[in-house]
mmCIF file of C-alpha atoms in Angstrom:
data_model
loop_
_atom_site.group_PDB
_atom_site.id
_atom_site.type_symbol
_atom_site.label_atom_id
_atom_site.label_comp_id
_atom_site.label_asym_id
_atom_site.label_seq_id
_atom_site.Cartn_x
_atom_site.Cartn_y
_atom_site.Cartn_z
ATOM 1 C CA UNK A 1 0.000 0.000 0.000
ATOM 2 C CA UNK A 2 2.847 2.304 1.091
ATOM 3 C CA UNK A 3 4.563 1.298 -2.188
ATOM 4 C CA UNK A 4 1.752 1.998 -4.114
ATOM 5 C CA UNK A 5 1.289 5.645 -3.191
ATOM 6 C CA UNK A 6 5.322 6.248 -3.278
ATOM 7 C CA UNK A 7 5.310 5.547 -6.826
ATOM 8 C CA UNK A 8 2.095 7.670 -7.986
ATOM 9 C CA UNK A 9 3.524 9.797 -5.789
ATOM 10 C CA UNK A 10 6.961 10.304 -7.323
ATOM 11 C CA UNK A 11 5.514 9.500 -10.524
ATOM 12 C CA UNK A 12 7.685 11.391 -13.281
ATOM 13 C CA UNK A 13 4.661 12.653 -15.054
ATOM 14 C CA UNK A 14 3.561 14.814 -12.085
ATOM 15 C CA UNK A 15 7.314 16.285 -11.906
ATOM 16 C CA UNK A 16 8.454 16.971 -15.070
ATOM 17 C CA UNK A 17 7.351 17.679 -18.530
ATOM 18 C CA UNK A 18 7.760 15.272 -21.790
ATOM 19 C CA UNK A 19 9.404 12.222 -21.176
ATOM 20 C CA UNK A 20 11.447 13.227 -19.184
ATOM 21 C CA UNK A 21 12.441 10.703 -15.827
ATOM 22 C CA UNK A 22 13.946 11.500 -12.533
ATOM 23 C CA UNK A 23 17.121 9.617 -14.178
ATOM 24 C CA UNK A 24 17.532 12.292 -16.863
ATOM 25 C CA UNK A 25 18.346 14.595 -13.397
ATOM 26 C CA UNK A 26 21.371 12.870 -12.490
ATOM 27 C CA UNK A 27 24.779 14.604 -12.279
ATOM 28 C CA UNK A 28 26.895 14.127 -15.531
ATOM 29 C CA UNK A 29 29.084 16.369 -17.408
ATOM 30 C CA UNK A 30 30.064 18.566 -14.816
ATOM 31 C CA UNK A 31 26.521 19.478 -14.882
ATOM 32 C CA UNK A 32 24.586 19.001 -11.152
ATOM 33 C CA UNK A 33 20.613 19.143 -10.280
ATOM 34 C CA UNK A 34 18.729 19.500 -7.284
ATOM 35 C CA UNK A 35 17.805 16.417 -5.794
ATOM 36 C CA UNK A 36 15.424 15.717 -3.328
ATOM 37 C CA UNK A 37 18.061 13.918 -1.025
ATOM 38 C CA UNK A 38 19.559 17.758 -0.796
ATOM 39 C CA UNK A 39 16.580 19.051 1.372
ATOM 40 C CA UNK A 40 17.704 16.301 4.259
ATOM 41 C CA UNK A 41 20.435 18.436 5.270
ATOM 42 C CA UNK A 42 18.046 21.345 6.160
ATOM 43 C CA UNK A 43 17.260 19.189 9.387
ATOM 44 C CA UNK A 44 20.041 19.412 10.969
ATOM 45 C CA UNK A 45 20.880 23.193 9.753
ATOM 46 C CA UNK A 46 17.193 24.412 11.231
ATOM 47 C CA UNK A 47 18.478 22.301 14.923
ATOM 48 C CA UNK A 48 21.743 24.965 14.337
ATOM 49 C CA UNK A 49 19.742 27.568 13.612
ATOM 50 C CA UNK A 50 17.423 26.936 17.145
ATOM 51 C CA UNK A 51 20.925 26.749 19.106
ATOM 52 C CA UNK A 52 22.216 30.018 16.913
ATOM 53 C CA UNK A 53 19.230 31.948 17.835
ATOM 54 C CA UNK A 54 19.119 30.854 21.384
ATOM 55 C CA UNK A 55 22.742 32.499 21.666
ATOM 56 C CA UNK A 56 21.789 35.645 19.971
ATOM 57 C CA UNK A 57 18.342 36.274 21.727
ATOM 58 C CA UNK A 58 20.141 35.280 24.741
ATOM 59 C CA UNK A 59 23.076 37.236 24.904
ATOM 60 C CA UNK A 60 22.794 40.123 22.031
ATOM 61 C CA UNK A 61 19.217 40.600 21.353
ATOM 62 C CA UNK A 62 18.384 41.097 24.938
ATOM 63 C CA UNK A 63 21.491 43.064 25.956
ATOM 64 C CA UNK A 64 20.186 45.711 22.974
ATOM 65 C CA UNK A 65 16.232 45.208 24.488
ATOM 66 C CA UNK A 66 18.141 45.967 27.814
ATOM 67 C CA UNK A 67 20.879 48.584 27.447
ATOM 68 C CA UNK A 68 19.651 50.753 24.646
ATOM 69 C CA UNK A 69 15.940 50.191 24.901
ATOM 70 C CA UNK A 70 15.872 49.931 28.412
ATOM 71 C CA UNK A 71 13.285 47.137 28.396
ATOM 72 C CA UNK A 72 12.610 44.724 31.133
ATOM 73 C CA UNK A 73 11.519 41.158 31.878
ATOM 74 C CA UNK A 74 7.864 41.328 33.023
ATOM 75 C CA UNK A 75 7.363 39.910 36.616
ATOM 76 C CA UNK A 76 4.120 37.865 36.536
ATOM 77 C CA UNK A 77 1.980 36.559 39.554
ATOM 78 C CA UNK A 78 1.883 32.964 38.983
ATOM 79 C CA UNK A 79 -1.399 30.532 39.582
ATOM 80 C CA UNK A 80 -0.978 28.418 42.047
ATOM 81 C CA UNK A 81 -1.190 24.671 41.730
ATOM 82 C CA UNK A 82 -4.751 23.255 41.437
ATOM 83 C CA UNK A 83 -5.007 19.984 39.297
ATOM 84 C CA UNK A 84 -8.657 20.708 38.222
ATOM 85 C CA UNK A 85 -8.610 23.907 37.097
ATOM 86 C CA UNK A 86 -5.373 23.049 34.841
ATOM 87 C CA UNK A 87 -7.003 20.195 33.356
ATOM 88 C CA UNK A 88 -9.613 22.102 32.512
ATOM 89 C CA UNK A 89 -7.435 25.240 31.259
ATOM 90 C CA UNK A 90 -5.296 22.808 28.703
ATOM 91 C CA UNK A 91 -7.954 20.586 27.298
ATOM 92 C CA UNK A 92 -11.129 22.646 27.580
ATOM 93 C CA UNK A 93 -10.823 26.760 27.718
ATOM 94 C CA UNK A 94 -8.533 28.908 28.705
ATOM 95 C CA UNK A 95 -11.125 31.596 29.570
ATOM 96 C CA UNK A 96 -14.241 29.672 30.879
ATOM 97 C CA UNK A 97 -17.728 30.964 30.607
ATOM 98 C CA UNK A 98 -19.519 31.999 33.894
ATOM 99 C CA UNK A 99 -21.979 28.895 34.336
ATOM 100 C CA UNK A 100 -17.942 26.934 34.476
ATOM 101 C CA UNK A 101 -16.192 29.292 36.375
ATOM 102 C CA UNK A 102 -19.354 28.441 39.054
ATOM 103 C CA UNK A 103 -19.266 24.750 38.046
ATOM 104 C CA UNK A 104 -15.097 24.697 38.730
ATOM 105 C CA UNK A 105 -15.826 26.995 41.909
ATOM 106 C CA UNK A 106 -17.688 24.236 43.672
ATOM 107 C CA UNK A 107 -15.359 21.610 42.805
ATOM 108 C CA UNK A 108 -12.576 23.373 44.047
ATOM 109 C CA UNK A 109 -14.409 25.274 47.248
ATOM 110 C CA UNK A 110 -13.164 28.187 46.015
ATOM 111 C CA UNK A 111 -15.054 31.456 45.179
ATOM 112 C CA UNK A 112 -15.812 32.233 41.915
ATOM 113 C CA UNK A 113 -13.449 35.332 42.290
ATOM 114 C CA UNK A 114 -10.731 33.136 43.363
ATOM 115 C CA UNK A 115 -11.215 30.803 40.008
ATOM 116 C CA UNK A 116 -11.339 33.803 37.563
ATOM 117 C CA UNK A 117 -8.149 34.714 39.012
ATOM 118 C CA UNK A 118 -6.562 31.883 38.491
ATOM 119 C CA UNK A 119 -7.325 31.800 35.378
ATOM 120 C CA UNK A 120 -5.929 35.450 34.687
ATOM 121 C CA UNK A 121 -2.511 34.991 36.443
ATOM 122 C CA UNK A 122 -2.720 31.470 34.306
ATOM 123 C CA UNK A 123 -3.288 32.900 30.992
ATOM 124 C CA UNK A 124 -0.636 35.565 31.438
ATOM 125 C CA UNK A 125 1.928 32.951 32.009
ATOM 126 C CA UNK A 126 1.238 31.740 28.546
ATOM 127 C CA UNK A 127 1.740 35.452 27.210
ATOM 128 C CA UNK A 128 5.003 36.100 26.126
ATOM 129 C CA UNK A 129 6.728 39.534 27.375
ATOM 130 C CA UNK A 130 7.847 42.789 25.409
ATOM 131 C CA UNK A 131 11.000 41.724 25.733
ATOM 132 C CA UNK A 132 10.660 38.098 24.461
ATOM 133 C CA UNK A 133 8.638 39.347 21.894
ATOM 134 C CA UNK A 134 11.406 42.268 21.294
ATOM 135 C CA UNK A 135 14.074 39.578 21.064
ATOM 136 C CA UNK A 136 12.386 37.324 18.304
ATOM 137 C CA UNK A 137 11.610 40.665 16.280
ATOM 138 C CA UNK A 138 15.305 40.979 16.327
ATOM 139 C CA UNK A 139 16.595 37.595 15.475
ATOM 140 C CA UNK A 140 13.682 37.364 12.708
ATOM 141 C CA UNK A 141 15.172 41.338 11.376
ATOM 142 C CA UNK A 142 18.923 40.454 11.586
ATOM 143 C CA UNK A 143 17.842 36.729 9.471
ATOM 144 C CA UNK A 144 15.761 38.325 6.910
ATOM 145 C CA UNK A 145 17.916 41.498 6.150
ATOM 146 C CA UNK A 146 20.782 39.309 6.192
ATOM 147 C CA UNK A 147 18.864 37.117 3.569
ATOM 148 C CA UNK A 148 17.649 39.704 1.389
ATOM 149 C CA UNK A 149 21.292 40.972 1.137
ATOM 150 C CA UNK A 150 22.833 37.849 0.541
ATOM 151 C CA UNK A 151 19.434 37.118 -1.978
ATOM 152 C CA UNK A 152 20.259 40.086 -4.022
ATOM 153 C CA UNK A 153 23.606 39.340 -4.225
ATOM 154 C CA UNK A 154 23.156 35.810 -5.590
ATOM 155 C CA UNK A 155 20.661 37.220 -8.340
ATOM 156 C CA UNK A 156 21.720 40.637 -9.319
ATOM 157 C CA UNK A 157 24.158 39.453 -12.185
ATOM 158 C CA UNK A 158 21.544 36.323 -13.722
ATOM 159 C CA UNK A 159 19.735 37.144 -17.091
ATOM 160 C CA UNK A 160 16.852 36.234 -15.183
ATOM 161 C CA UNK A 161 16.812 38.636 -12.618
ATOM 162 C CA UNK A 162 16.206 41.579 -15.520
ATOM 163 C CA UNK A 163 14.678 39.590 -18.138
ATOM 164 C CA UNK A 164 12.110 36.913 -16.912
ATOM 165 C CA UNK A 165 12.142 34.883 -20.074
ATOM 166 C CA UNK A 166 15.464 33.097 -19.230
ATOM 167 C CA UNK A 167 13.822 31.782 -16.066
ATOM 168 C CA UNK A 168 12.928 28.812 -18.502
ATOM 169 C CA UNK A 169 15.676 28.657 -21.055
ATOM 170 C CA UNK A 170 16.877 25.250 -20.829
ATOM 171 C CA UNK A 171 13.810 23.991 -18.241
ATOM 172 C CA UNK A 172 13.855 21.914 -16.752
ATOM 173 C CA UNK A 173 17.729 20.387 -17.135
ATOM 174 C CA UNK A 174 19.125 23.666 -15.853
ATOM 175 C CA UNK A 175 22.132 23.144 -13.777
ATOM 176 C CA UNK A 176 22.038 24.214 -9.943
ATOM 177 C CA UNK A 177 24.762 26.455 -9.177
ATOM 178 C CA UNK A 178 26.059 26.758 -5.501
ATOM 179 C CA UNK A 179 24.837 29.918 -4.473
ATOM 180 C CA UNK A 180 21.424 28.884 -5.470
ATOM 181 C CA UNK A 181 22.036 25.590 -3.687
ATOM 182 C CA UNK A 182 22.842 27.524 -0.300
ATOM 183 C CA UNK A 183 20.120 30.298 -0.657
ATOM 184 C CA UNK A 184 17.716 27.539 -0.496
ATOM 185 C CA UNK A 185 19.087 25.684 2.283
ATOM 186 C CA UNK A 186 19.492 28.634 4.260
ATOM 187 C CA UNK A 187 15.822 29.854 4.152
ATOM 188 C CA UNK A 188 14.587 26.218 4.014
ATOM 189 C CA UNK A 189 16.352 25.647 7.174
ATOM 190 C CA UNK A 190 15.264 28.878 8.559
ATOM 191 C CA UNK A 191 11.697 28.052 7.959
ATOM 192 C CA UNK A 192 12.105 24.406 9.210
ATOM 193 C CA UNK A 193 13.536 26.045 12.812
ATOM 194 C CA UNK A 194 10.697 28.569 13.473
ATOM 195 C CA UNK A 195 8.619 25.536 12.572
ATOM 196 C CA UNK A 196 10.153 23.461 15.074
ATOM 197 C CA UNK A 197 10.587 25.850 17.808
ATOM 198 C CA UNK A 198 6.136 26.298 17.594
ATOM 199 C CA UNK A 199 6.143 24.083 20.624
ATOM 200 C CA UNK A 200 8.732 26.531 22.553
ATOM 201 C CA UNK A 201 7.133 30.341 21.237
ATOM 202 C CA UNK A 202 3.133 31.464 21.228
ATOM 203 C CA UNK A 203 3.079 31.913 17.730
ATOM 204 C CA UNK A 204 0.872 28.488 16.861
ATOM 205 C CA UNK A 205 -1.104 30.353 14.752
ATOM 206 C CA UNK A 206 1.926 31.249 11.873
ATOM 207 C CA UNK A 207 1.786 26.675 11.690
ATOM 208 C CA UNK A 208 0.199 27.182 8.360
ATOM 209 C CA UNK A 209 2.459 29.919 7.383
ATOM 210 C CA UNK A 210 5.441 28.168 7.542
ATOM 211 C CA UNK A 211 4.107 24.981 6.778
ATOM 212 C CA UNK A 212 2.824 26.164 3.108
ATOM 213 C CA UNK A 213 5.987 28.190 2.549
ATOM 214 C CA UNK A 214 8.348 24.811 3.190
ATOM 215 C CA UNK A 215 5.657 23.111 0.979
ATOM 216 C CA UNK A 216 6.367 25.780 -2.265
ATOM 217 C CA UNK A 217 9.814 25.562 -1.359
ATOM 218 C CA UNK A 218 10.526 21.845 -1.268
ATOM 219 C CA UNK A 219 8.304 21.408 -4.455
ATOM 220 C CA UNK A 220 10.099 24.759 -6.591
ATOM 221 C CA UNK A 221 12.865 22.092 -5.722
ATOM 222 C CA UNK A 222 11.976 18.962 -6.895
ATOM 223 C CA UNK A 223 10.419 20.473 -10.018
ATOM 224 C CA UNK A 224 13.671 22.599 -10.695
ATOM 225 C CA UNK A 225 11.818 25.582 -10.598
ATOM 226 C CA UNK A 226 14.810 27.121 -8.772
ATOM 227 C CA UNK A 227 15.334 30.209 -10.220
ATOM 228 C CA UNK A 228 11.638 31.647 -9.785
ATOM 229 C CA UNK A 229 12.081 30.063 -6.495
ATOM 230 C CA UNK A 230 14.856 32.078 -5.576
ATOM 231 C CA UNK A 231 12.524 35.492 -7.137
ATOM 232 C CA UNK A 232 10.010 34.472 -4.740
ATOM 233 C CA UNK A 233 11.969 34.630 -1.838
ATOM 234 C CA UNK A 234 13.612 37.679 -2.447
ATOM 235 C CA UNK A 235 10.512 39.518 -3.055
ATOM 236 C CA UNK A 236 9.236 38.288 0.322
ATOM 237 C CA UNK A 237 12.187 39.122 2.280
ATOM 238 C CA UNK A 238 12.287 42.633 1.115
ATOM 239 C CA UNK A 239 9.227 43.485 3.095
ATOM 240 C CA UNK A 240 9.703 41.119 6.065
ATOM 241 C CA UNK A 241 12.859 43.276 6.781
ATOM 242 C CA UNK A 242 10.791 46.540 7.608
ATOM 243 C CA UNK A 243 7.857 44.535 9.101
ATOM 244 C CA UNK A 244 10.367 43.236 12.060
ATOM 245 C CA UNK A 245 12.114 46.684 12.592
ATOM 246 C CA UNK A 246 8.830 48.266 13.102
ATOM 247 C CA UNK A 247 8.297 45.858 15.626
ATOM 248 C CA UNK A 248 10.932 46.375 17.306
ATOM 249 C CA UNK A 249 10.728 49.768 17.875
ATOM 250 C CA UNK A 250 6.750 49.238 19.456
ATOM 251 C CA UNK A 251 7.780 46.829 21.885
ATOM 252 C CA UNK A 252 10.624 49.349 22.931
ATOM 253 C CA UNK A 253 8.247 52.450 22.488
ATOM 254 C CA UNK A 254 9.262 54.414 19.700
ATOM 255 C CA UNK A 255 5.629 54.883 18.363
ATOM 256 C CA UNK A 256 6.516 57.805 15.562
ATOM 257 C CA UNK A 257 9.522 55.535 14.544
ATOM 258 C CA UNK A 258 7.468 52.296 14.370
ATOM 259 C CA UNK A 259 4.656 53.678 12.519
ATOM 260 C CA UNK A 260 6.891 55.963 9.922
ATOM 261 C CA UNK A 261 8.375 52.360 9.005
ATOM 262 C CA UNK A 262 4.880 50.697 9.148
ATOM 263 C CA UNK A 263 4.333 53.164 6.402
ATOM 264 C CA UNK A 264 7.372 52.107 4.775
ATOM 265 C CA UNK A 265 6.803 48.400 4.895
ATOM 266 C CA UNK A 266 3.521 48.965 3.513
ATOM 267 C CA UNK A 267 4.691 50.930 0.207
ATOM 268 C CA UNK A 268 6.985 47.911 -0.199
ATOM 269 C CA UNK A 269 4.657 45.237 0.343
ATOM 270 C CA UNK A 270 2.323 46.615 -1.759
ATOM 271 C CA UNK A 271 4.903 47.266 -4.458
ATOM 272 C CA UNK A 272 6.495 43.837 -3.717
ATOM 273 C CA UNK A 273 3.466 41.878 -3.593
ATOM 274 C CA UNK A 274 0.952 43.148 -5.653
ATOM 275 C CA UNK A 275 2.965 44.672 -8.389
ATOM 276 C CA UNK A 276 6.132 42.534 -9.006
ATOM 277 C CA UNK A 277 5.129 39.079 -7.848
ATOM 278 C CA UNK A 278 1.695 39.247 -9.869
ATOM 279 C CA UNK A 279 2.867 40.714 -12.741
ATOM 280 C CA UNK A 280 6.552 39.720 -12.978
ATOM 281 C CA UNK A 281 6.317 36.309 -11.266
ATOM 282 C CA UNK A 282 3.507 34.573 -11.941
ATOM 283 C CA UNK A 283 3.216 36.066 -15.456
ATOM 284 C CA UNK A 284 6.431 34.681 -16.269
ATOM 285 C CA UNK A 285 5.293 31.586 -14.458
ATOM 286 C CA UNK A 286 1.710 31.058 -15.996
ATOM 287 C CA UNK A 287 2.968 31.865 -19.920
ATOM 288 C CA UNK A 288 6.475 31.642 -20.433
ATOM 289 C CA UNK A 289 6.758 27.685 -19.656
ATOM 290 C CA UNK A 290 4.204 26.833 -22.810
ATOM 291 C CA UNK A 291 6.308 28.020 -25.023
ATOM 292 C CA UNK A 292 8.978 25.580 -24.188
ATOM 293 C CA UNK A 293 7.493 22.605 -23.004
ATOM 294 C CA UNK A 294 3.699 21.084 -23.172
ATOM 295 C CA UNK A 295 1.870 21.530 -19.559
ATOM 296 C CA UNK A 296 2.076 19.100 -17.065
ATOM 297 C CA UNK A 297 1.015 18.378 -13.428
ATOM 298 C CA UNK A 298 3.831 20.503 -11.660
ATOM 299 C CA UNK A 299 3.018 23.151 -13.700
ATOM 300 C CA UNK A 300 -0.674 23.669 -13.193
ATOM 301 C CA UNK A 301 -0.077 22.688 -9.485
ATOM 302 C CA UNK A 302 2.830 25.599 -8.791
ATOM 303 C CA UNK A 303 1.085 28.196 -10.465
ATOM 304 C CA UNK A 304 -1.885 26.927 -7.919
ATOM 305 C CA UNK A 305 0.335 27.368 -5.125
ATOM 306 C CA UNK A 306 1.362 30.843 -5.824
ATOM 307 C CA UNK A 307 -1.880 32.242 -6.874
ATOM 308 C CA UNK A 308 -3.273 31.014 -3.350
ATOM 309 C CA UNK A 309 0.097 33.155 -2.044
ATOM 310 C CA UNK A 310 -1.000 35.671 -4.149
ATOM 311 C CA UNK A 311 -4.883 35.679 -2.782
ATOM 312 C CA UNK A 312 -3.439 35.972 0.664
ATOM 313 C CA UNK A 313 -1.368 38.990 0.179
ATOM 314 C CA UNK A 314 -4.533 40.675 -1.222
ATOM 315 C CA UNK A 315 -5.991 39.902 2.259
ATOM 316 C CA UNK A 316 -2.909 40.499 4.375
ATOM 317 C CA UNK A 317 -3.105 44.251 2.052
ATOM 318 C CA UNK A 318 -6.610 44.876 2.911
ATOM 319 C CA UNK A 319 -5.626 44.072 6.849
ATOM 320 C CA UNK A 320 -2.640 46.123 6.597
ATOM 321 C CA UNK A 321 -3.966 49.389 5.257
ATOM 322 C CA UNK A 322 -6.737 49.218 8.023
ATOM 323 C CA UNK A 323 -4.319 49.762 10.571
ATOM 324 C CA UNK A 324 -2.358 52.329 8.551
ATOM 325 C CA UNK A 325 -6.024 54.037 8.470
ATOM 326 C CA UNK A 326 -6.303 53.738 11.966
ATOM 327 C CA UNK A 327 -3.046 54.608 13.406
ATOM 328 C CA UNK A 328 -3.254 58.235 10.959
ATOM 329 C CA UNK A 329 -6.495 59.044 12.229
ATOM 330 C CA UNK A 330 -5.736 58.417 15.548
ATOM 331 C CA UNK A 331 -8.032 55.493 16.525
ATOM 332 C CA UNK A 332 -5.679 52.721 16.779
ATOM 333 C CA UNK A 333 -6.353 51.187 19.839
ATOM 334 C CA UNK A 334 -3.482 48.925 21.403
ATOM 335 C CA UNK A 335 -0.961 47.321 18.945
ATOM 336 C CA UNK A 336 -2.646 45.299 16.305
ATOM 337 C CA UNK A 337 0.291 44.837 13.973
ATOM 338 C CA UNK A 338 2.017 42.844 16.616
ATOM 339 C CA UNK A 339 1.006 39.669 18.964
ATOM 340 C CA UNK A 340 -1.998 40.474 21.188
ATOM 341 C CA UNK A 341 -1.060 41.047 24.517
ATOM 342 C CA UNK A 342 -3.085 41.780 27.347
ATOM 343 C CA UNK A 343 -2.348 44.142 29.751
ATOM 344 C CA UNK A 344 -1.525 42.875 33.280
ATOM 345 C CA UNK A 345 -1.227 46.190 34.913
ATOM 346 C CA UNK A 346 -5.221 46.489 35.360
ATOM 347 C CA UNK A 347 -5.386 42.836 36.811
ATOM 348 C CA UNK A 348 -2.528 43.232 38.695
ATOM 349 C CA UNK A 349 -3.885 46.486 40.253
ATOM 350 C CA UNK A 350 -7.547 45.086 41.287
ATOM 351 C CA UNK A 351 -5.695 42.154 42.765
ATOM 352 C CA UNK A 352 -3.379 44.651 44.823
ATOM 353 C CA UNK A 353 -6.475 46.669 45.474
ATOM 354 C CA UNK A 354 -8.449 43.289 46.783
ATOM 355 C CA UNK A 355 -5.525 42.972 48.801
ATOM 356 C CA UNK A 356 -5.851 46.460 50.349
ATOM 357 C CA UNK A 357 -9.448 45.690 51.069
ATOM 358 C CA UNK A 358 -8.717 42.358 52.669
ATOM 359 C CA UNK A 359 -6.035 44.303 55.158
ATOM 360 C CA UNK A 360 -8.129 46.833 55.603
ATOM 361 C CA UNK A 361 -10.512 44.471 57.034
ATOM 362 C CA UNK A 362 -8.172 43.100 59.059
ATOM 363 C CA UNK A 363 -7.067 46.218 60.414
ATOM 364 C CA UNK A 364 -10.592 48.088 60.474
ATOM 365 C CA UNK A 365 -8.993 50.708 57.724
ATOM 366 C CA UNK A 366 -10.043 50.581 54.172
ATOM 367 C CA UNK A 367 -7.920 52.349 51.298
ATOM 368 C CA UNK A 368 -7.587 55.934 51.682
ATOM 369 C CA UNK A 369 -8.633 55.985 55.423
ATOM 370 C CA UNK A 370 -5.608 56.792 57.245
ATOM 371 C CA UNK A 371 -4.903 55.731 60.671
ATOM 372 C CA UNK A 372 -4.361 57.568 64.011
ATOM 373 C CA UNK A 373 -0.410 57.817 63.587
ATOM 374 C CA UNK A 374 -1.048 58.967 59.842
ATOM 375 C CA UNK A 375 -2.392 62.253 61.301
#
């Protein structure tokens, strides 16, 4: 059964055009392909990419949060131990509706008060801090500007980076040439670490993000459609560059600085996105290849892939330029271009307020009533 759906799967019909096999891709002549067997190595690179992060968030990232920003480490009242209401908070809700916080009350014989703080002080444990989110804005800024750099320096010099029509001269025996090999890798492997490090960050929701982008990726590859790969990823990192310096600068509070490059990142993702990648990628992708070879599967299903792309950075356009609204007319509130956060400082003060009350009690003073000796 397995065998069966490896073969349909690597069927040489749904790869390549013609009659062309996966044996016609073998090295010969001085001339070498991509090969599937080359996207192994991006395992262990994404593990050395978890460790090299670690070290710079670690040491660099949060020494610049600390020093020059001068942001801190959030101190956080943690919940105390109660075996119910953590069952219940990792396989039910994490903010129970008032008919459970009752039902949870009575098993506990606690007050309903007492459960829905809890359940606060529980759910800010799970929210990561200005400066955590600070340092992964950095490592993510230093990567991508890094890779945009090194991007534009493998492609400024190919015909195909100025003329769009040599992206398929010689498809789809063109020979892979060593800085295409590692430009791959590199963001491959970067891709494959954020992936892996979901179960260590509170970013499960970008799962589909950088599970479709290792999917167009890995199949660009297999196909050979390397050098519109390599377009497609400089296009993307352009933008991604200004997107992570603007949020650095919120979480260390340089609003006029963070939203003149929010402005910036969005005249380059719009440029980026819905200028060149419609109508110098795809184009090139959707009618250049018929005039030298006969469609096939790999063809219909990568032009697929990046219209989808392309649908979603019509919608990520529509979302962006509602904030830019907001923030110009002034009714922006909180910080919706970055991880929702919410704010401990109001919890934090009822609880120190129910605190005062509780005292107060104790001492037959409430808040604001001052004793004998305060006169």
């Amino acid at each position: 059964m397995l065998q069966t759906i490896s073969d349909y799967f690597w069927w040489d019909r749904l790869w390549f055009p013609g009659n062309l096999t996966w044996t016609d891709f073998e090295d010969r002549d001085g001339l070498v392909f991509a090969k599937v067997s080359h996207l192994f190595i991006t395992v262990p690179y994404a593990v050395a990419f978890m460790v090299i992060r670690y070290v710079f968030e670690r040491f660099i990232a949060t020494h610049i949060g600390k020093k020059i920003f001068g942001l801190r480490e959030t101190v956080r009242l943690k919940a105390s131990e109660n075996i119910v209401l953590e069952k219940y908070f990792i396989t039910r809700l994490k903010n129970p509706s008032q008919s459970d916080l009752e039902g949870l009350a009575k098993k506990c014989n606690w007050t309903v008060r007492k459960v829905e703080r809890w359940f606060r002080r529980r759910r800010n444990q799970e929210r990561p801090s200005v400066l955590k989110k600070f340092r992964e804005a950095c490592w993510r800024f230093v990567f991508y500007l890094s890779a945009f750099i090194g991007g534009f320096a493998v492609l400024y010099d190919k015909p195909w980076f100025t003329d769009t029509l040599e992206i398929f001269n010689g498809f789809p025996k063109q020979t892979l040439l060593d800085s295409q090999y590692w430009y791959y890798i590199i963001e491959m492997s970067f891709y494959c670490s954020l992936l892996f490090s979901v179960a260590f960050d509170d970013f499960k929701e970008q799962i589909i993000h950088h599970v479709a982008t290792l999917n167009l990726l890995a199949f660009s590859w297999c196909c050979n459609y390397i050098r519109v790969g390599t377009l497609v990823m400089l296009v993307h990192d352009a933008s991604d560059v200004l997107l992570e310096s603007a949020k650095m600068f919120n979480y260390a509070g340089f609003t006029t600085i963070c939203n003149s490059l929010f402005v910036l990142f969005t005249i380059v993702f719009i440029i980026t996105r819905l200028v060149i990648f419609p109508f110098w990628i795809i184009h090139c992708t959707w009618f250049y290849p018929v005039l030298f070879f006969p469609p096939f599967f790999g063809y219909y299903f990568f032009n697929a892939m990046l219209i989808v792309l392309q649908m979603l950075h019509i919608f990520w356009t529509y979302l962006i330029l509602r904030m830019v609204k907001k923030f110009i007319f002034g009714n922006m509130v909180g910080d919706e271009r970055s991880d929702h956060e919410e704010e401990e400082e109001e919890e934090t003060s009822q609880e120190e307020g129910d605190q005062r009350m509780r005292n107060g009690s104790a001492t037959g003073r409430y808040p604001g009533q001052k004793s004998q000796r305060d006169h």
